[in-house]
CSV table of C-alpha atoms in Angstrom, one decimal:
chain,number,residue,atom,x,y,z
A,1,MET,CA,-0.1,0.0,-0.1
A,2,THR,CA,1.5,3.3,-1.0
A,3,ASN,CA,2.0,6.0,1.8
A,4,LEU,CA,-0.6,8.3,0.3
A,5,LYS,CA,-3.3,5.7,0.7
A,6,LEU,CA,-2.4,4.7,4.1
A,7,ALA,CA,-2.2,8.2,5.1
A,8,GLY,CA,-5.6,8.8,3.6
A,9,ILE,CA,-7.1,6.1,5.6
A,10,ILE,CA,-5.4,7.2,9.0
A,11,ALA,CA,-6.4,10.7,8.2
A,12,LEU,CA,-10.2,9.7,7.7
A,13,ILE,CA,-10.3,7.5,10.7
A,14,LEU,CA,-8.6,10.1,12.9
A,15,ASN,CA,-11.2,12.9,11.5
A,16,GLY,CA,-14.0,10.5,12.1
A,17,ILE,CA,-12.7,10.0,15.8
A,18,GLY,CA,-12.2,13.4,16.2
A,19,ALA,CA,-15.5,14.6,14.9
A,20,LEU,CA,-17.1,11.9,17.3
A,21,VAL,CA,-15.2,13.2,20.3
A,22,ASN,CA,-16.3,16.9,19.5
A,23,TRP,CA,-19.9,15.9,19.0
A,24,LEU,CA,-20.0,14.1,22.2
A,25,SER,CA,-18.3,16.9,24.0
A,26,PHE,CA,-20.8,19.3,22.7
A,27,ARG,CA,-23.6,17.1,23.9
A,28,SER,CA,-22.2,17.0,27.5
A,29,SER,CA,-20.9,20.3,28.2
A,30,ASN,CA,-22.0,22.8,24.9
A,31,SER,CA,-18.3,23.0,24.1
A,32,LEU,CA,-16.0,21.3,21.7
A,33,LEU,CA,-13.1,19.5,23.1
A,34,ILE,CA,-10.7,19.9,20.1
A,35,LYS,CA,-11.3,23.5,18.7
A,36,LEU,CA,-10.0,26.9,17.6
A,37,ASN,CA,-12.1,29.7,18.9
A,38,THR,CA,-13.5,32.8,17.2
A,39,PHE,CA,-14.7,35.6,19.3
A,40,GLY,CA,-16.8,38.7,18.3
A,41,GLY,CA,-19.1,40.9,20.2
A,42,GLU,CA,-22.1,38.6,21.5
A,43,ILE,CA,-20.7,35.5,19.6
A,44,THR,CA,-18.2,32.7,19.9
A,45,ILE,CA,-17.6,30.2,17.0
A,46,GLU,CA,-15.8,27.0,18.0
A,47,HIS,CA,-14.0,25.5,14.7
A,48,GLY,CA,-13.6,21.9,15.8
A,49,PHE,CA,-11.6,18.9,14.6
A,50,GLY,CA,-13.5,16.9,11.9
A,51,GLY,CA,-15.7,19.6,10.6
A,52,ILE,CA,-17.9,20.1,13.7
A,53,ARG,CA,-18.6,23.8,14.4
A,54,ALA,CA,-20.2,25.1,17.4
A,55,VAL,CA,-22.1,28.6,17.6
A,56,HIS,CA,-22.7,30.4,21.0
A,57,ILE,CA,-24.8,33.5,20.6
A,58,TYR,CA,-25.0,35.2,24.3
A,59,GLY,CA,-27.8,37.5,25.1
A,60,MET,CA,-26.7,40.9,25.9
A,61,THR,CA,-29.9,42.1,27.7
A,62,PRO,CA,-32.1,40.4,30.3
A,63,ASP,CA,-34.9,39.7,27.7
A,64,GLN,CA,-32.5,37.9,25.1
A,65,LEU,CA,-31.9,34.1,25.2
A,66,THR,CA,-28.2,32.7,25.0
A,67,THR,CA,-28.1,29.7,22.2
A,68,HIS,CA,-25.8,27.3,21.6
A,69,SER,CA,-25.8,25.4,18.4
A,70,VAL,CA,-23.6,22.5,16.6
A,71,GLN,CA,-23.5,21.8,12.9
A,72,PHE,CA,-21.4,19.9,10.6
A,73,SER,CA,-19.1,21.8,8.0
A,74,PRO,CA,-18.1,20.2,4.9
A,75,VAL,CA,-15.3,22.8,4.2
A,76,GLY,CA,-14.0,22.4,7.9
A,77,PHE,CA,-14.1,18.7,7.3
A,78,VAL,CA,-11.9,18.8,4.0
A,79,ILE,CA,-9.3,21.2,5.5
A,80,SER,CA,-9.2,19.3,8.8
A,81,PHE,CA,-8.9,16.0,6.5
A,82,LEU,CA,-6.3,17.6,4.3
A,83,LEU,CA,-4.2,18.9,7.3
A,84,THR,CA,-4.2,15.5,9.0
A,85,LEU,CA,-3.5,13.8,5.8
A,86,ALA,CA,-0.3,15.9,5.3
A,87,VAL,CA,0.9,15.5,8.9
A,88,VAL,CA,0.3,11.5,8.7
A,89,TYR,CA,2.0,11.2,5.4
A,90,LEU,CA,5.1,13.1,6.6
A,91,ILE,CA,5.2,11.0,9.6
A,92,LEU,CA,5.1,8.0,7.3
A,93,LEU,CA,7.5,9.0,5.1
A,94,VAL,CA,10.1,9.7,7.9
A,95,PHE,CA,9.4,6.6,9.6
A,96,ARG,CA,10.0,4.5,6.1
A,97,ARG,CA,13.1,6.5,5.3
A,98,VAL,CA,14.7,5.9,8.9
A,99,ARG,CA,13.7,2.2,8.7
A,100,THR,CA,15.1,1.6,5.2
A,101,ALA,CA,18.3,3.6,6.4
A,102,SER,CA,18.8,1.2,9.5
């Protein structure tokens, strides 16, 4: 199996696990576990591993509600997959080069 195919399979599995972890984390605590935050005014967006995105909108007056929502982002999944693929591919490449040099 080539390095790229193996890296693709591993990256897909890691992204699936990351998405599941983030989904379960949101269901239990309204927050993603593996994330990058974007802050702005009364909103916080959590861009999570595996294409999961959480949006928190905070009410600024007593009569406004605070809401939390989660959704799947196909673009986020592709970006997460490609970054994971690159890292796994490089790790496999280095591992095989070190192994053949020994």
